[in-house]
Coordinates of C-alpha atoms in Angstrom, one line a residue:
X148 CA -1.1 13.4 25.0
X149 CA -0.7 11.1 21.6
X150 CA -1.7 11.7 18.0
X151 CA -4.8 9.9 17.3
X152 CA -5.0 8.4 13.4
X153 CA -7.9 6.9 11.8
X154 CA -7.2 5.0 8.6
X155 CA -9.8 4.2 6.4
X156 CA -8.5 0.7 4.5
X157 CA -10.3 -0.9 1.4
X158 CA -10.2 -4.5 2.3
X159 CA -11.9 -6.3 -1.1
X160 CA -11.1 -9.2 -3.5
X161 CA -8.7 -9.3 -6.5
X162 CA -10.3 -10.2 -9.3
X163 CA -9.3 -13.3 -11.7
X164 CA -7.2 -12.6 -14.4
X165 CA -8.3 -12.4 -17.9
X166 CA -7.5 -15.7 -18.9
X167 CA -10.0 -17.0 -14.9
X168 CA -6.9 -18.2 -13.2
X169 CA -7.0 -16.2 -9.3
X170 CA -5.2 -12.7 -8.9
X171 CA -3.3 -14.0 -6.7
X172 CA -2.9 -13.1 -2.2
X173 CA -0.4 -10.4 -0.3
X174 CA -0.7 -8.0 -2.2
X175 CA -0.9 -4.7 -0.6
X176 CA -1.5 -0.8 -1.7
X177 CA -0.9 1.8 -0.5
X178 CA 1.8 5.4 -0.4
X179 CA 5.1 4.6 1.2
X180 CA 5.3 8.4 1.6
X181 CA 3.2 11.8 1.0
X182 CA 4.7 14.3 -0.1
X183 CA 4.6 17.6 1.4
X184 CA 4.0 16.3 4.1
X185 CA 6.2 17.4 7.9
X186 CA 7.2 15.1 10.1
X187 CA 10.1 15.1 13.0
X188 CA 13.3 12.6 11.7
X189 CA 15.1 14.3 14.2
X190 CA 15.6 16.1 18.1
X191 CA 15.7 19.5 15.7
X192 CA 15.4 18.3 12.5
X193 CA 11.5 17.8 10.7
X194 CA 11.6 16.6 6.8
X195 CA 9.6 16.6 4.1
X196 CA 9.4 14.8 0.3
X197 CA 9.1 17.6 -2.5
X198 CA 7.0 16.6 -5.4
X199 CA 8.6 14.0 -8.4
X200 CA 11.9 13.9 -5.2
X201 CA 11.5 10.3 -6.8
X202 CA 11.0 10.3 -10.6
X203 CA 14.8 9.8 -11.3
X204 CA 15.5 7.0 -9.3
X205 CA 11.9 5.2 -10.3
X206 CA 13.6 4.9 -13.9
X207 CA 16.2 4.0 -13.0
X208 CA 15.1 0.9 -11.3
X209 CA 11.8 0.6 -13.8
X210 CA 9.6 1.5 -10.8
X211 CA 10.7 -1.3 -9.2
X212 CA 12.7 -1.9 -5.8
X213 CA 12.8 -4.4 -3.0
X214 CA 10.0 -4.3 0.4
X215 CA 10.6 -5.4 3.4
X216 CA 9.2 -5.8 7.5
X217 CA 10.4 -2.7 9.6
X218 CA 12.7 -2.2 7.1
X219 CA 14.6 -5.6 8.1
X220 CA 17.3 -5.2 5.3
X221 CA 18.1 -9.6 5.7
X222 CA 14.2 -10.1 5.2
X223 CA 12.9 -9.3 1.5
X224 CA 9.4 -10.2 2.0
X225 CA 8.0 -9.2 -1.4
X226 CA 8.5 -6.6 -5.0
X227 CA 6.7 -3.2 -5.5
X228 CA 6.1 -1.2 -7.9
X229 CA 6.2 2.4 -6.9
X230 CA 5.3 5.8 -8.9
X231 CA 4.8 9.2 -8.4
X232 CA 1.3 10.5 -8.4
X233 CA 0.3 14.2 -7.0
X234 CA -0.5 12.6 -3.1
X235 CA 2.6 11.2 -3.0
X236 CA 5.1 7.4 -3.5
X237 CA 1.7 4.8 -4.2
X238 CA 3.2 1.6 -3.5
X239 CA 1.9 -1.6 -4.9
X240 CA 3.5 -4.8 -2.9
X241 CA 3.3 -8.2 -3.6
X242 CA 4.4 -10.3 -1.4
X243 CA 5.9 -13.4 -1.5
X244 CA 3.4 -15.1 1.0
X245 CA 3.8 -19.2 -0.2
X246 CA 7.9 -18.4 0.1
X247 CA 8.1 -15.6 3.4
X248 CA 7.0 -16.6 6.9
X249 CA 6.9 -13.7 8.2
X250 CA 5.6 -12.1 4.3
X251 CA 2.0 -14.2 4.3
X252 CA 2.2 -12.6 9.0
X253 CA 2.6 -8.5 7.5
X254 CA -0.4 -9.7 4.4
X255 CA -2.6 -11.4 7.0
X256 CA -2.1 -7.9 9.7
X257 CA -3.1 -6.4 6.7
X258 CA -5.8 -7.4 6.7
X259 CA -7.0 -7.7 10.0
X260 CA -6.0 -3.4 9.7
X261 CA -3.1 -4.2 12.3
X262 CA -0.7 -2.9 9.6
X263 CA -1.4 0.0 7.7
X264 CA 1.4 2.6 7.0
X265 CA 4.6 2.6 5.9
X266 CA 8.2 3.9 5.4
X267 CA 10.4 4.2 2.9
X268 CA 14.6 3.8 2.2
X269 CA 16.4 6.9 0.5
X270 CA 19.7 9.1 -0.4
X271 CA 18.8 12.3 -0.3
X272 CA 20.6 13.7 -3.3
X273 CA 19.5 17.1 -3.3
X274 CA 18.2 19.1 -0.5
X275 CA 16.3 22.6 0.6
X276 CA 17.0 23.3 4.0
X277 CA 13.5 26.3 5.0
X278 CA 14.9 30.1 6.6
X279 CA 15.6 28.6 10.0
X280 CA 17.1 24.8 9.4
X281 CA 14.9 23.4 11.1
X282 CA 13.5 21.6 7.5
X283 CA 15.1 19.5 5.1
X284 CA 13.1 19.5 2.1
X285 CA 14.2 16.5 -0.2
X286 CA 13.7 17.2 -3.1
X287 CA 15.6 14.3 -5.3
X288 CA 16.2 11.0 -3.6
X289 CA 18.0 7.3 -4.5
X290 CA 14.9 5.1 -3.8
X291 CA 15.9 1.7 -2.6
X292 CA 13.5 0.9 0.0
X293 CA 9.8 0.8 1.2
X294 CA 9.1 -1.1 4.5
X295 CA 5.2 -1.2 5.7
X296 CA 6.0 -0.6 9.8
X297 CA 4.0 -0.3 12.8
X298 CA 4.7 3.5 12.2
X299 CA 5.5 6.1 9.9
X300 CA 8.5 9.1 10.2
X301 CA 5.7 10.4 7.6
X302 CA 2.4 10.3 9.8
X303 CA 0.6 10.5 6.4
X304 CA 1.4 6.8 4.4
X305 CA -1.6 5.2 4.4
X306 CA -2.4 1.2 4.0
X307 CA -4.7 1.9 1.0
X308 CA -5.6 -1.7 -0.4
X309 CA -4.9 -4.7 1.9
X310 CA -6.1 -7.4 -1.9
X311 CA -6.9 -11.5 -1.0
X312 CA -7.8 -14.5 -2.7
X313 CA -11.2 -14.0 -5.6
X314 CA -14.2 -14.6 -3.5
X315 CA -17.9 -16.3 -5.9
X316 CA -19.1 -12.4 -7.3
X317 CA -22.6 -12.0 -6.0
X318 CA -25.6 -13.6 -7.4
X319 CA -27.1 -11.2 -10.0
X320 CA -31.1 -9.9 -8.6
X321 CA -33.6 -10.3 -11.1
X322 CA -35.7 -7.0 -12.0
X323 CA -38.4 -9.3 -12.5
X324 CA -39.9 -11.4 -10.0
X325 CA -38.8 -14.9 -10.8
X326 CA -41.4 -17.8 -11.5
X327 CA -41.9 -20.7 -8.7
X328 CA -41.5 -23.6 -9.4
X329 CA -43.1 -26.6 -7.6
X330 CA -42.3 -29.8 -7.0
X331 CA -44.5 -31.0 -10.1
X332 CA -43.7 -28.1 -12.2
X333 CA -46.0 -26.4 -12.5
X334 CA -45.5 -22.7 -12.7
X335 CA -46.4 -19.8 -9.4

């Protein structure tokens, strides 16, 4: 039986910048890797990412890595600001939606809920093995990229937010009943 996974994704309009200019479209936020989750990477081998595994790499890269779709290194779709928190590797991708048709397609698919997962590309630098040798725990790695994918190896990755163009704020509702003014200017 297939493994059924459900995701809750927040879709919202991005707020305007402080100077009033619209926020950019094509922003995806999610977890490209989640710590301490065991997942299969080979017929007899599982992997898990330890908390802080990419801390040194992120410092060297000032937290900026390229974004791809399905790890296609020939076609970058955006740039990512990455950071680590207690849950995992959090990413905020600014996609090249105006310059790259694939980036726009990925963003639209994420808006529609068709793309919900992430995957990372990295070079392991320090690995610990479980006692039975069936689990590699990545303790330190050089993060190379993050990709939006149809299905990631780590089943806990998730799209947290898909931002779009700003939408008008709803009109505030009056706290007390508003007066009705007729065509003669009389209030009721």
